[in-house]
PDB file of C-alpha atoms and ligand atoms in Angstrom:
ATOM      1  CA  MET A   1    -171.119  53.075-187.446  1.00 63.00           C
ATOM      2  CA  ALA A   2    -172.739  56.173-185.942  1.00 93.00           C
ATOM      3  CA  ALA A   3    -173.672  56.038-182.267  1.00 98.00           C
ATOM      4  CA  LYS A   4    -177.227  55.842-180.985  1.00 98.00           C
ATOM      5  CA  LEU A   5    -178.396  59.065-179.377  1.00 98.00           C
ATOM      6  CA  LEU A   6    -179.192  59.020-175.674  1.00 98.00           C
ATOM      7  CA  ASP A   7    -182.321  61.130-175.806  1.00 97.00           C
ATOM      8  CA  GLY A   8    -182.659  62.933-172.477  1.00 98.00           C
ATOM      9  CA  LYS A   9    -185.847  64.720-173.527  1.00 97.00           C
ATOM     10  CA  THR A  10    -187.826  61.512-174.088  1.00 98.00           C
ATOM     11  CA  LEU A  11    -186.426  59.948-170.908  1.00 98.00           C
ATOM     12  CA  ALA A  12    -187.380  63.062-168.936  1.00 97.00           C
ATOM     13  CA  ILE A  13    -190.953  62.866-170.256  1.00 97.00           C
ATOM     14  CA  LYS A  14    -191.175  59.212-169.166  1.00 97.00           C
ATOM     15  CA  MET A  15    -189.714  60.013-165.766  1.00 98.00           C
ATOM     16  CA  LYS A  16    -192.202  62.834-165.250  1.00 97.00           C
ATOM     17  CA  GLU A  17    -195.103  60.532-166.165  1.00 98.00           C
ATOM     18  CA  GLY A  18    -193.961  58.181-163.382  1.00 98.00           C
ATOM     19  CA  ILE A  19    -193.580  61.100-160.961  1.00 98.00           C
ATOM     20  CA  LYS A  20    -197.112  62.313-161.776  1.00 97.00           C
ATOM     21  CA  LYS A  21    -198.583  58.897-160.931  1.00 98.00           C
ATOM     22  CA  ASP A  22    -196.699  58.756-157.625  1.00 98.00           C
ATOM     23  CA  LEU A  23    -197.650  62.347-156.737  1.00 98.00           C
ATOM     24  CA  ALA A  24    -201.305  61.335-156.943  1.00 97.00           C
ATOM     25  CA  LEU A  25    -200.678  58.823-154.118  1.00 97.00           C
ATOM     26  CA  LEU A  26    -199.445  61.474-151.680  1.00 97.00           C
ATOM     27  CA  LYS A  27    -201.841  62.880-149.053  1.00 96.00           C
ATOM     28  CA  ARG A  28    -201.266  66.433-150.269  1.00 96.00           C
ATOM     29  CA  VAL A  29    -199.666  68.304-153.157  1.00 97.00           C
ATOM     30  CA  PRO A  30    -195.972  68.884-152.296  1.00 98.00           C
ATOM     31  CA  SER A  31    -194.426  72.356-152.174  1.00 98.00           C
ATOM     32  CA  LEU A  32    -191.060  73.455-153.426  1.00 98.00           C
ATOM     33  CA  VAL A  33    -189.464  76.762-152.460  1.00 98.00           C
ATOM     34  CA  SER A  34    -186.486  78.201-154.268  1.00 97.00           C
ATOM     35  CA  ILE A  35    -184.493  80.980-152.606  1.00 98.00           C
ATOM     36  CA  GLN A  36    -182.571  83.426-154.741  1.00 97.00           C
ATOM     37  CA  LEU A  37    -180.153  85.974-153.314  1.00 96.00           C
ATOM     38  CA  GLY A  38    -179.257  88.600-155.909  1.00 90.00           C
ATOM     39  CA  ASP A  39    -179.753  88.449-159.662  1.00 86.00           C
ATOM     40  CA  ASP A  40    -177.062  86.142-161.042  1.00 85.00           C
ATOM     41  CA  PRO A  41    -178.139  85.503-164.662  1.00 83.00           C
ATOM     42  CA  ALA A  42    -176.887  81.893-164.445  1.00 79.00           C
ATOM     43  CA  SER A  43    -179.677  81.038-161.990  1.00 86.00           C
ATOM     44  CA  VAL A  44    -182.477  82.632-164.017  1.00 86.00           C
ATOM     45  CA  SER A  45    -182.841  79.881-166.628  1.00 84.00           C
ATOM     46  CA  TYR A  46    -182.592  77.177-163.932  1.00 88.00           C
ATOM     47  CA  ILE A  47    -185.316  78.927-161.902  1.00 93.00           C
ATOM     48  CA  ASN A  48    -187.521  79.160-164.994  1.00 92.00           C
ATOM     49  CA  SER A  49    -187.107  75.462-165.776  1.00 91.00           C
ATOM     50  CA  GLN A  50    -187.808  74.485-162.136  1.00 94.00           C
ATOM     51  CA  LYS A  51    -190.969  76.584-162.161  1.00 95.00           C
ATOM     52  CA  LYS A  52    -192.150  75.155-165.485  1.00 95.00           C
ATOM     53  CA  ALA A  53    -191.433  71.545-164.486  1.00 95.00           C
ATOM     54  CA  ALA A  54    -193.149  71.971-161.105  1.00 97.00           C
ATOM     55  CA  GLU A  55    -196.215  73.636-162.594  1.00 96.00           C
ATOM     56  CA  ASN A  56    -196.552  70.969-165.300  1.00 96.00           C
ATOM     57  CA  LEU A  57    -196.630  68.319-162.579  1.00 98.00           C
ATOM     58  CA  GLY A  58    -199.085  70.289-160.419  1.00 97.00           C
ATOM     59  CA  ILE A  59    -196.416  70.850-157.716  1.00 98.00           C
ATOM     60  CA  ASN A  60    -196.677  74.088-155.703  1.00 98.00           C
ATOM     61  CA  TYR A  61    -193.682  76.274-156.558  1.00 98.00           C
ATOM     62  CA  ARG A  62    -192.632  79.529-154.910  1.00 97.00           C
ATOM     63  CA  LEU A  63    -189.600  81.751-155.404  1.00 97.00           C
ATOM     64  CA  GLU A  64    -188.393  83.712-152.353  1.00 97.00           C
ATOM     65  CA  LYS A  65    -186.187  86.490-153.593  1.00 96.00           C
ATOM     66  CA  LEU A  66    -183.739  88.429-151.427  1.00 97.00           C
ATOM     67  CA  ASP A  67    -182.115  91.511-152.889  1.00 94.00           C
ATOM     68  CA  SER A  68    -178.381  91.415-153.609  1.00 92.00           C
ATOM     69  CA  GLY A  69    -177.673  93.505-150.480  1.00 93.00           C
ATOM     70  CA  ALA A  70    -179.059  90.754-148.196  1.00 96.00           C
ATOM     71  CA  SER A  71    -176.588  89.189-145.753  1.00 97.00           C
ATOM     72  CA  GLN A  72    -175.763  85.552-145.031  1.00 97.00           C
ATOM     73  CA  ASP A  73    -177.693  85.849-141.734  1.00 98.00           C
ATOM     74  CA  GLU A  74    -180.801  87.021-143.562  1.00 98.00           C
ATOM     75  CA  LEU A  75    -180.543  84.071-145.947  1.00 98.00           C
ATOM     76  CA  ILE A  76    -180.099  81.700-142.999  1.00 98.00           C
ATOM     77  CA  LYS A  77    -183.226  83.139-141.350  1.00 98.00           C
ATOM     78  CA  VAL A  78    -185.242  82.362-144.486  1.00 98.00           C
ATOM     79  CA  ILE A  79    -183.854  78.802-144.605  1.00 98.00           C
ATOM     80  CA  ASP A  80    -184.649  78.259-140.906  1.00 98.00           C
ATOM     81  CA  ARG A  81    -188.199  79.492-141.428  1.00 98.00           C
ATOM     82  CA  LEU A  82    -188.698  77.115-144.375  1.00 98.00           C
ATOM     83  CA  ASN A  83    -187.026  74.230-142.493  1.00 98.00           C
ATOM     84  CA  ASN A  84    -189.623  74.701-139.728  1.00 98.00           C
ATOM     85  CA  ASP A  85    -192.603  75.086-142.060  1.00 98.00           C
ATOM     86  CA  ALA A  86    -194.307  71.695-142.370  1.00 96.00           C
ATOM     87  CA  SER A  87    -196.081  72.810-145.563  1.00 97.00           C
ATOM     88  CA  VAL A  88    -192.710  73.084-147.371  1.00 98.00           C
ATOM     89  CA  ASN A  89    -191.305  69.774-148.679  1.00 98.00           C
ATOM     90  CA  GLY A  90    -188.282  70.890-150.677  1.00 98.00           C
ATOM     91  CA  ILE A  91    -185.861  73.823-150.509  1.00 98.00           C
ATOM     92  CA  ILE A  92    -183.337  74.985-153.090  1.00 98.00           C
ATOM     93  CA  ALA A  93    -180.787  77.723-152.429  1.00 97.00           C
ATOM     94  CA  GLN A  94    -179.890  79.047-155.850  1.00 95.00           C
ATOM     95  CA  MET A  95    -176.186  78.991-156.656  1.00 93.00           C
ATOM     96  CA  PRO A  96    -173.984  80.808-157.377  1.00 91.00           C
ATOM     97  CA  LEU A  97    -174.300  82.964-154.271  1.00 93.00           C
ATOM     98  CA  PRO A  98    -172.508  86.303-153.899  1.00 93.00           C
ATOM     99  CA  LYS A  99    -168.905  85.927-152.645  1.00 92.00           C
ATOM    100  CA  LYS A 100    -169.738  87.371-149.206  1.00 94.00           C
ATOM    101  CA  VAL A 101    -171.975  84.331-148.537  1.00 96.00           C
ATOM    102  CA  ASP A 102    -170.454  80.992-147.508  1.00 97.00           C
ATOM    103  CA  ALA A 103    -172.151  78.604-149.944  1.00 96.00           C
ATOM    104  CA  ARG A 104    -171.125  75.524-147.941  1.00 96.00           C
ATOM    105  CA  ALA A 105    -172.673  76.913-144.758  1.00 97.00           C
ATOM    106  CA  ILE A 106    -175.879  77.582-146.696  1.00 98.00           C
ATOM    107  CA  ALA A 107    -176.002  74.068-148.168  1.00 97.00           C
ATOM    108  CA  ALA A 108    -175.416  72.623-144.689  1.00 98.00           C
ATOM    109  CA  ARG A 109    -178.216  74.735-143.177  1.00 98.00           C
ATOM    110  CA  ILE A 110    -180.982  73.240-145.340  1.00 98.00           C
ATOM    111  CA  ASP A 111    -182.746  70.452-143.456  1.00 98.00           C
ATOM    112  CA  PRO A 112    -181.392  67.230-145.052  1.00 97.00           C
ATOM    113  CA  SER A 113    -184.943  65.900-145.399  1.00 98.00           C
ATOM    114  CA  LYS A 114    -185.859  68.948-147.544  1.00 98.00           C
ATOM    115  CA  ASP A 115    -182.531  69.212-149.370  1.00 98.00           C
ATOM    116  CA  ILE A 116    -183.733  68.141-152.814  1.00 98.00           C
ATOM    117  CA  GLU A 117    -180.444  69.008-154.529  1.00 97.00           C
ATOM    118  CA  ALA A 118    -178.569  66.747-152.085  1.00 98.00           C
ATOM    119  CA  MET A 119    -176.005  69.443-151.316  1.00 96.00           C
ATOM    120  CA  ASN A 120    -176.135  69.084-147.526  1.00 97.00           C
ATOM    121  CA  PRO A 121    -173.013  67.160-146.371  1.00 96.00           C
ATOM    122  CA  LYS A 122    -175.314  64.595-144.713  1.00 96.00           C
ATOM    123  CA  ASN A 123    -176.939  63.752-148.053  1.00 97.00           C
ATOM    124  CA  MET A 124    -173.563  63.816-149.822  1.00 96.00           C
ATOM    125  CA  GLY A 125    -172.273  61.441-147.142  1.00 96.00           C
ATOM    126  CA  GLU A 126    -175.149  59.016-147.773  1.00 96.00           C
ATOM    127  CA  LEU A 127    -173.700  58.484-151.257  1.00 97.00           C
ATOM    128  CA  VAL A 128    -170.657  56.854-149.727  1.00 96.00           C
ATOM    129  CA  PHE A 129    -172.807  54.122-148.233  1.00 94.00           C
ATOM    130  CA  GLY A 130    -174.820  53.551-151.400  1.00 94.00           C
ATOM    131  CA  GLY A 131    -178.312  53.927-149.960  1.00 87.00           C
ATOM    132  CA  ALA A 132    -179.109  57.545-150.857  1.00 93.00           C
ATOM    133  CA  ARG A 133    -182.666  58.201-152.070  1.00 92.00           C
ATOM    134  CA  ILE A 134    -181.997  61.840-152.919  1.00 96.00           C
ATOM    135  CA  LEU A 135    -179.174  62.198-155.443  1.00 97.00           C
ATOM    136  CA  PRO A 136    -177.391  65.322-156.691  1.00 98.00           C
ATOM    137  CA  CYS A 137    -179.513  66.047-159.769  1.00 97.00           C
ATOM    138  CA  THR A 138    -176.933  66.116-162.571  1.00 98.00           C
ATOM    139  CA  ALA A 139    -175.030  63.086-161.303  1.00 98.00           C
ATOM    140  CA  GLY A 140    -178.378  61.286-160.919  1.00 98.00           C
ATOM    141  CA  ALA A 141    -179.334  62.317-164.460  1.00 98.00           C
ATOM    142  CA  CYS A 142    -176.116  60.731-165.810  1.00 98.00           C
ATOM    143  CA  MET A 143    -176.976  57.480-163.992  1.00 98.00           C
ATOM    144  CA  GLU A 144    -180.515  57.549-165.451  1.00 98.00           C
ATOM    145  CA  LEU A 145    -179.019  57.849-168.940  1.00 98.00           C
ATOM    146  CA  LEU A 146    -176.720  54.880-168.295  1.00 98.00           C
ATOM    147  CA  ASN A 147    -179.612  52.864-166.821  1.00 98.00           C
ATOM    148  CA  SER A 148    -181.627  53.516-169.978  1.00 98.00           C
ATOM    149  CA  ILE A 149    -179.154  51.521-172.110  1.00 98.00           C
ATOM    150  CA  GLU A 150    -180.557  48.039-172.415  1.00 97.00           C
ATOM    151  CA  GLY A 151    -178.126  45.348-171.379  1.00 97.00           C
ATOM    152  CA  LEU A 152    -175.449  47.744-170.107  1.00 98.00           C
ATOM    153  CA  ASP A 153    -173.812  46.259-167.026  1.00 98.00           C
ATOM    154  CA  LEU A 154    -171.460  48.665-165.259  1.00 98.00           C
ATOM    155  CA  TYR A 155    -169.827  45.887-163.218  1.00 98.00           C
ATOM    156  CA  GLY A 156    -166.061  46.065-163.795  1.00 98.00           C
ATOM    157  CA  LYS A 157    -166.405  48.534-166.689  1.00 98.00           C
ATOM    158  CA  GLN A 158    -163.708  51.188-167.188  1.00 98.00           C
ATOM    159  CA  ALA A 159    -165.545  54.405-166.354  1.00 99.00           C
ATOM    160  CA  VAL A 160    -163.748  57.716-166.749  1.00 99.00           C
ATOM    161  CA  ILE A 161    -165.164  60.998-165.474  1.00 99.00           C
ATOM    162  CA  ILE A 162    -163.583  64.280-166.518  1.00 99.00           C
ATOM    163  CA  GLY A 163    -164.421  66.988-163.991  1.00 98.00           C
ATOM    164  CA  HIS A 164    -164.398  66.663-160.192  1.00 98.00           C
ATOM    165  CA  SER A 165    -166.911  69.287-159.095  1.00 97.00           C
ATOM    166  CA  GLU A 166    -169.056  68.773-156.025  1.00 95.00           C
ATOM    167  CA  ILE A 167    -172.263  68.809-158.074  1.00 95.00           C
ATOM    168  CA  VAL A 168    -171.217  66.423-160.854  1.00 98.00           C
ATOM    169  CA  GLY A 169    -167.879  64.591-160.883  1.00 98.00           C
ATOM    170  CA  LYS A 170    -167.442  63.682-157.214  1.00 98.00           C
ATOM    171  CA  PRO A 171    -170.974  62.362-156.531  1.00 98.00           C
ATOM    172  CA  LEU A 172    -170.967  60.570-159.883  1.00 98.00           C
ATOM    173  CA  ALA A 173    -167.726  58.804-158.984  1.00 98.00           C
ATOM    174  CA  LEU A 174    -169.438  57.394-155.873  1.00 98.00           C
ATOM    175  CA  LEU A 175    -172.549  56.379-157.809  1.00 98.00           C
ATOM    176  CA  LEU A 176    -170.421  54.529-160.380  1.00 98.00           C
ATOM    177  CA  LEU A 177    -168.318  52.893-157.655  1.00 98.00           C
ATOM    178  CA  ASN A 178    -171.520  51.713-155.993  1.00 97.00           C
ATOM    179  CA  LYS A 179    -172.250  49.890-159.283  1.00 98.00           C
ATOM    180  CA  PHE A 180    -168.726  48.358-159.220  1.00 98.00           C
ATOM    181  CA  ALA A 181    -167.500  50.299-162.252  1.00 98.00           C
ATOM    182  CA  THR A 182    -163.711  50.735-162.253  1.00 98.00           C
ATOM    183  CA  THR A 183    -163.865  54.476-161.872  1.00 98.00           C
ATOM    184  CA  THR A 184    -161.223  57.089-162.694  1.00 98.00           C
ATOM    185  CA  VAL A 185    -161.712  60.794-162.089  1.00 99.00           C
ATOM    186  CA  CYS A 186    -159.713  63.251-164.221  1.00 99.00           C
ATOM    187  CA  HIS A 187    -159.601  66.992-163.553  1.00 98.00           C
ATOM    188  CA  ILE A 188    -157.668  70.157-164.283  1.00 98.00           C
ATOM    189  CA  ALA A 189    -154.346  68.657-163.160  1.00 98.00           C
ATOM    190  CA  THR A 190    -154.860  65.641-165.445  1.00 98.00           C
ATOM    191  CA  GLY A 191    -155.471  68.064-168.303  1.00 98.00           C
ATOM    192  CA  GLU A 192    -152.449  70.180-167.426  1.00 98.00           C
ATOM    193  CA  ARG A 193    -150.203  67.100-167.481  1.00 98.00           C
ATOM    194  CA  GLY A 194    -151.508  66.309-170.966  1.00 98.00           C
ATOM    195  CA  CYS A 195    -152.906  62.954-169.809  1.00 98.00           C
ATOM    196  CA  LEU A 196    -156.557  63.305-170.923  1.00 98.00           C
ATOM    197  CA  PRO A 197    -156.124  61.349-174.207  1.00 98.00           C
ATOM    198  CA  GLU A 198    -154.653  58.320-172.417  1.00 98.00           C
ATOM    199  CA  PHE A 199    -157.563  58.123-169.945  1.00 98.00           C
ATOM    200  CA  VAL A 200    -160.244  58.795-172.567  1.00 99.00           C
ATOM    201  CA  GLN A 201    -158.802  56.101-174.861  1.00 98.00           C
ATOM    202  CA  LYS A 202    -159.424  53.399-172.250  1.00 98.00           C
ATOM    203  CA  ALA A 203    -162.888  54.593-171.194  1.00 99.00           C
ATOM    204  CA  GLU A 204    -165.764  52.237-171.916  1.00 99.00           C
ATOM    205  CA  ILE A 205    -167.995  54.760-170.152  1.00 99.00           C
ATOM    206  CA  LEU A 206    -166.939  58.391-170.530  1.00 99.00           C
ATOM    207  CA  ILE A 207    -168.617  61.255-168.703  1.00 99.00           C
ATOM    208  CA  VAL A 208    -167.351  64.765-169.330  1.00 98.00           C
ATOM    209  CA  ALA A 209    -168.284  67.725-167.112  1.00 98.00           C
ATOM    210  CA  VAL A 210    -165.736  70.481-167.622  1.00 98.00           C
ATOM    211  CA  GLY A 211    -167.327  73.451-169.400  1.00 97.00           C
ATOM    212  CA  LYS A 212    -164.761  73.756-172.214  1.00 98.00           C
ATOM    213  CA  PRO A 213    -166.068  73.158-175.741  1.00 98.00           C
ATOM    214  CA  GLY A 214    -164.266  70.384-177.616  1.00 98.00           C
ATOM    215  CA  ILE A 215    -161.861  69.563-174.770  1.00 98.00           C
ATOM    216  CA  VAL A 216    -162.406  65.883-175.594  1.00 98.00           C
ATOM    217  CA  LYS A 217    -161.371  65.108-179.157  1.00 98.00           C
ATOM    218  CA  GLY A 218    -163.487  62.666-181.127  1.00 98.00           C
ATOM    219  CA  GLU A 219    -160.438  60.646-182.177  1.00 98.00           C
ATOM    220  CA  TRP A 220    -159.657  59.809-178.506  1.00 98.00           C
ATOM    221  CA  ILE A 221    -162.954  57.965-178.002  1.00 98.00           C
ATOM    222  CA  LYS A 222    -162.656  54.191-177.616  1.00 98.00           C
ATOM    223  CA  GLN A 223    -164.631  52.254-180.233  1.00 98.00           C
ATOM    224  CA  GLY A 224    -168.043  51.371-178.779  1.00 98.00           C
ATOM    225  CA  ALA A 225    -167.746  53.660-175.741  1.00 98.00           C
ATOM    226  CA  VAL A 226    -170.787  55.214-174.072  1.00 98.00           C
ATOM    227  CA  VAL A 227    -170.290  58.989-174.000  1.00 99.00           C
ATOM    228  CA  ILE A 228    -172.209  61.320-171.718  1.00 98.00           C
ATOM    229  CA  ASP A 229    -171.489  64.987-172.270  1.00 98.00           C
ATOM    230  CA  VAL A 230    -172.587  67.155-169.350  1.00 98.00           C
ATOM    231  CA  GLY A 231    -170.901  70.335-170.590  1.00 97.00           C
ATOM    232  CA  ILE A 232    -172.963  73.274-171.729  1.00 95.00           C
ATOM    233  CA  ASN A 233    -171.104  75.941-173.685  1.00 95.00           C
ATOM    234  CA  ARG A 234    -172.311  78.712-175.935  1.00 94.00           C
ATOM    235  CA  VAL A 235    -170.230  78.977-179.113  1.00 96.00           C
ATOM    236  CA  ASN A 236    -171.283  81.476-181.803  1.00 96.00           C
ATOM    237  CA  GLY A 237    -174.759  81.607-180.298  1.00 94.00           C
ATOM    238  CA  LYS A 238    -175.134  77.787-180.348  1.00 96.00           C
ATOM    239  CA  LEU A 239    -175.135  75.406-177.384  1.00 94.00           C
ATOM    240  CA  VAL A 240    -172.442  72.724-177.554  1.00 97.00           C
ATOM    241  CA  GLY A 241    -170.952  70.212-175.137  1.00 98.00           C
ATOM    242  CA  ASP A 242    -167.383  69.433-174.099  1.00 98.00           C
ATOM    243  CA  VAL A 243    -166.929  66.555-176.561  1.00 98.00           C
ATOM    244  CA  GLU A 244    -166.362  66.941-180.315  1.00 98.00           C
ATOM    245  CA  PHE A 245    -169.761  65.485-181.115  1.00 98.00           C
ATOM    246  CA  ASP A 246    -169.545  64.819-184.881  1.00 98.00           C
ATOM    247  CA  GLN A 247    -166.266  62.911-184.628  1.00 98.00           C
ATOM    248  CA  ALA A 248    -167.122  61.169-181.349  1.00 98.00           C
ATOM    249  CA  LYS A 249    -170.420  59.792-182.625  1.00 98.00           C
ATOM    250  CA  GLU A 250    -168.552  57.853-185.332  1.00 98.00           C
ATOM    251  CA  ARG A 251    -166.695  55.864-182.646  1.00 98.00           C
ATOM    252  CA  ALA A 252    -169.104  55.711-179.682  1.00 98.00           C
ATOM    253  CA  SER A 253    -171.957  53.209-179.326  1.00 98.00           C
ATOM    254  CA  TYR A 254    -174.155  55.721-177.454  1.00 98.00           C
ATOM    255  CA  ILE A 255    -173.767  59.469-177.043  1.00 98.00           C
ATOM    256  CA  THR A 256    -175.781  62.315-175.539  1.00 98.00           C
ATOM    257  CA  PRO A 257    -176.588  65.317-177.715  1.00 98.00           C
ATOM    258  CA  VAL A 258    -176.105  68.839-176.339  1.00 97.00           C
ATOM    259  CA  PRO A 259    -178.679  70.246-175.905  1.00 95.00           C
ATOM    260  CA  GLY A 260    -181.224  67.480-175.281  1.00 96.00           C
ATOM    261  CA  GLY A 261    -179.093  64.989-173.318  1.00 97.00           C
ATOM    262  CA  VAL A 262    -178.293  65.500-169.646  1.00 97.00           C
ATOM    263  CA  GLY A 263    -179.990  68.919-169.296  1.00 94.00           C
ATOM    264  CA  PRO A 264    -183.692  67.930-169.502  1.00 94.00           C
ATOM    265  CA  LEU A 265    -183.137  65.013-167.123  1.00 96.00           C
ATOM    266  CA  THR A 266    -181.507  67.211-164.486  1.00 95.00           C
ATOM    267  CA  THR A 267    -184.730  69.134-163.862  1.00 94.00           C
ATOM    268  CA  ALA A 268    -186.739  65.894-163.928  1.00 96.00           C
ATOM    269  CA  MET A 269    -184.370  64.508-161.248  1.00 97.00           C
ATOM    270  CA  LEU A 270    -185.098  67.559-159.105  1.00 97.00           C
ATOM    271  CA  MET A 271    -188.819  66.768-159.267  1.00 98.00           C
ATOM    272  CA  LYS A 272    -188.104  63.108-158.506  1.00 98.00           C
ATOM    273  CA  ASN A 273    -186.103  64.195-155.451  1.00 98.00           C
ATOM    274  CA  LEU A 274    -188.990  66.384-154.286  1.00 98.00           C
ATOM    275  CA  LEU A 275    -191.324  63.403-154.616  1.00 98.00           C
ATOM    276  CA  GLU A 276    -188.921  61.181-152.617  1.00 97.00           C
ATOM    277  CA  ALA A 277    -188.556  63.883-149.953  1.00 98.00           C
ATOM    278  CA  ALA A 278    -192.340  64.314-149.666  1.00 98.00           C
ATOM    279  CA  LYS A 279    -192.814  60.515-149.412  1.00 97.00           C
ATOM    280  CA  MET A 280    -190.215  60.237-146.631  1.00 96.00           C
ATOM    281  CA  GLN A 281    -191.689  63.212-144.760  1.00 97.00           C
ATOM    282  CA  GLU A 282    -195.192  61.732-145.004  1.00 95.00           C
ATOM    283  CA  LYS A 283    -193.936  58.448-143.597  1.00 93.00           C
ATOM    284  CA  GLU A 284    -192.279  60.164-140.660  1.00 90.00           C
ATOM    285  CA  SER A 285    -195.222  62.461-139.784  1.00 85.00           C
TER     286      SER A 285
HETATM  287  P1  NAD B   1    -166.911  73.300-162.370  1.00 56.18           P
HETATM  288  O1  NAD B   1    -166.304  74.533-162.963  1.00 56.18           O
HETATM  289  O2  NAD B   1    -167.344  73.291-160.957  1.00 56.18           O
HETATM  290  O3  NAD B   1    -165.894  72.093-162.569  1.00 56.18           O
HETATM  291  C1  NAD B   1    -165.157  71.953-163.765  1.00 56.18           C
HETATM  292  C2  NAD B   1    -164.296  70.729-163.656  1.00 56.18           C
HETATM  293  O4  NAD B   1    -163.529  70.628-164.839  1.00 56.18           O
HETATM  294  C3  NAD B   1    -163.294  70.775-162.499  1.00 56.18           C
HETATM  295  O5  NAD B   1    -163.277  69.517-161.866  1.00 56.18           O
HETATM  296  C4  NAD B   1    -161.966  71.048-163.162  1.00 56.18           C
HETATM  297  O6  NAD B   1    -160.864  70.466-162.444  1.00 56.18           O
HETATM  298  C5  NAD B   1    -162.175  70.378-164.505  1.00 56.18           C
HETATM  299  N1  NAD B   1    -161.322  70.951-165.549  1.00 56.18           N
HETATM  300  C6  NAD B   1    -161.179  72.254-165.877  1.00 56.18           C
HETATM  301  N2  NAD B   1    -160.284  72.377-166.886  1.00 56.18           N
HETATM  302  C7  NAD B   1    -159.865  71.131-167.201  1.00 56.18           C
HETATM  303  C8  NAD B   1    -158.937  70.595-168.128  1.00 56.18           C
HETATM  304  N3  NAD B   1    -158.251  71.396-168.947  1.00 56.18           N
HETATM  305  N4  NAD B   1    -158.767  69.266-168.175  1.00 56.18           N
HETATM  306  C9  NAD B   1    -159.460  68.436-167.337  1.00 56.18           C
HETATM  307  N5  NAD B   1    -160.333  68.893-166.429  1.00 56.18           N
HETATM  308  C10 NAD B   1    -160.537  70.217-166.357  1.00 56.18           C
HETATM  309  O7  NAD B   1    -168.087  72.912-163.367  1.00 56.18           O
HETATM  310  P2  NAD B   1    -169.451  72.093-163.140  1.00 56.18           P
HETATM  311  O8  NAD B   1    -170.382  72.925-162.344  1.00 56.18           O
HETATM  312  O9  NAD B   1    -169.172  70.694-162.719  1.00 56.18           O
HETATM  313  O10 NAD B   1    -169.977  72.072-164.651  1.00 56.18           O
HETATM  314  C11 NAD B   1    -169.227  71.508-165.693  1.00 56.18           C
HETATM  315  C12 NAD B   1    -169.981  71.697-166.997  1.00 56.18           C
HETATM  316  O11 NAD B   1    -171.221  71.005-166.905  1.00 56.18           O
HETATM  317  C13 NAD B   1    -170.347  73.139-167.331  1.00 56.18           C
HETATM  318  O12 NAD B   1    -170.329  73.313-168.729  1.00 56.18           O
HETATM  319  C14 NAD B   1    -171.766  73.278-166.819  1.00 56.18           C
HETATM  320  O13 NAD B   1    -172.496  74.259-167.515  1.00 56.18           O
HETATM  321  C15 NAD B   1    -172.285  71.909-167.145  1.00 56.18           C
HETATM  322  N6  NAD B   1    -173.422  71.490-166.301  1.00 56.18           N
HETATM  323  C16 NAD B   1    -174.477  70.958-166.938  1.00 56.18           C
HETATM  324  C17 NAD B   1    -175.561  70.512-166.205  1.00 56.18           C
HETATM  325  C18 NAD B   1    -176.730  69.915-166.919  1.00 56.18           C
HETATM  326  O14 NAD B   1    -177.773  69.744-166.344  1.00 56.18           O
HETATM  327  N7  NAD B   1    -176.578  69.518-168.171  1.00 56.18           N
HETATM  328  C19 NAD B   1    -175.563  70.626-164.810  1.00 56.18           C
HETATM  329  C20 NAD B   1    -174.421  71.116-164.180  1.00 56.18           C
HETATM  330  C21 NAD B   1    -173.347  71.552-164.941  1.00 56.18           C
END
């Protein structure tokens, strides 16, 4: 039987409706500032979707652009200024940054209370203890998709993540552990040892975030598994995920399409994080 589609677009619309209602309860309209150093094309579409999502919700959005010749110190000065500006609720430093800039130092410089991508080590650390209110957006989006499945209880489930990046795989592993899923993280070395099929075959929950089209074969999927495909790859001008979708959907119980699965929810999560940040800041002021 073909799997049910986990429709990220519809979920994102619902989430944004909730955000809009909560925004109306704040004392003032929150502001989000995105800082871009250079012109990396990978950030352009993310910036456009942030801007669109913010504007649709009536959130103030501003892009501060530094030219590609700007130094790490100049970027830090901008972050410090925004950290100290009470009218700014959320700050994003667009990645990837040029090689001369230490991306970790930049993430750590953003005030944790304004760090709406949860990249500051303090916010990452909160994940360990299970009480984080601001979640890394893509990992949070995967959890929203899982939460949307009626009757799905993660307790004791075999969850397998493929990909151990700081923005997806690692935070997701903590979020799943916090729900008592039996969590395995596979990565490049697992792939190189040829062990991916054996891990995928036992996964009741499978989340793939690699960036290689078709790395997960449909025939490996356990019958009835929930499959979340984070990968975004362009093949012959078409966007596809990391999982062989047509074959996988014949075995899975639920599966995300690419596009239209994780992607739309990631931007919605960013707006949700801004709302949470603004609420916390209002409480503390
Ligand atoms: P990354 O390059 O930082 O990490 C890739 C991960 O894949 C690493 O952990 C690496 O060890 C693992 N890997 C590489 N080759 C492998 C192999 N042969 N076998 C097993 N593991 C292997 O990537 P990322 O930033 O985490 O992004 C991963 C994918 O998710 C990309 O396609 C990216 O475009 C997509 N993405 C989507 C969203 C979204 O909102 N939908 C957000 C972030 C990333």
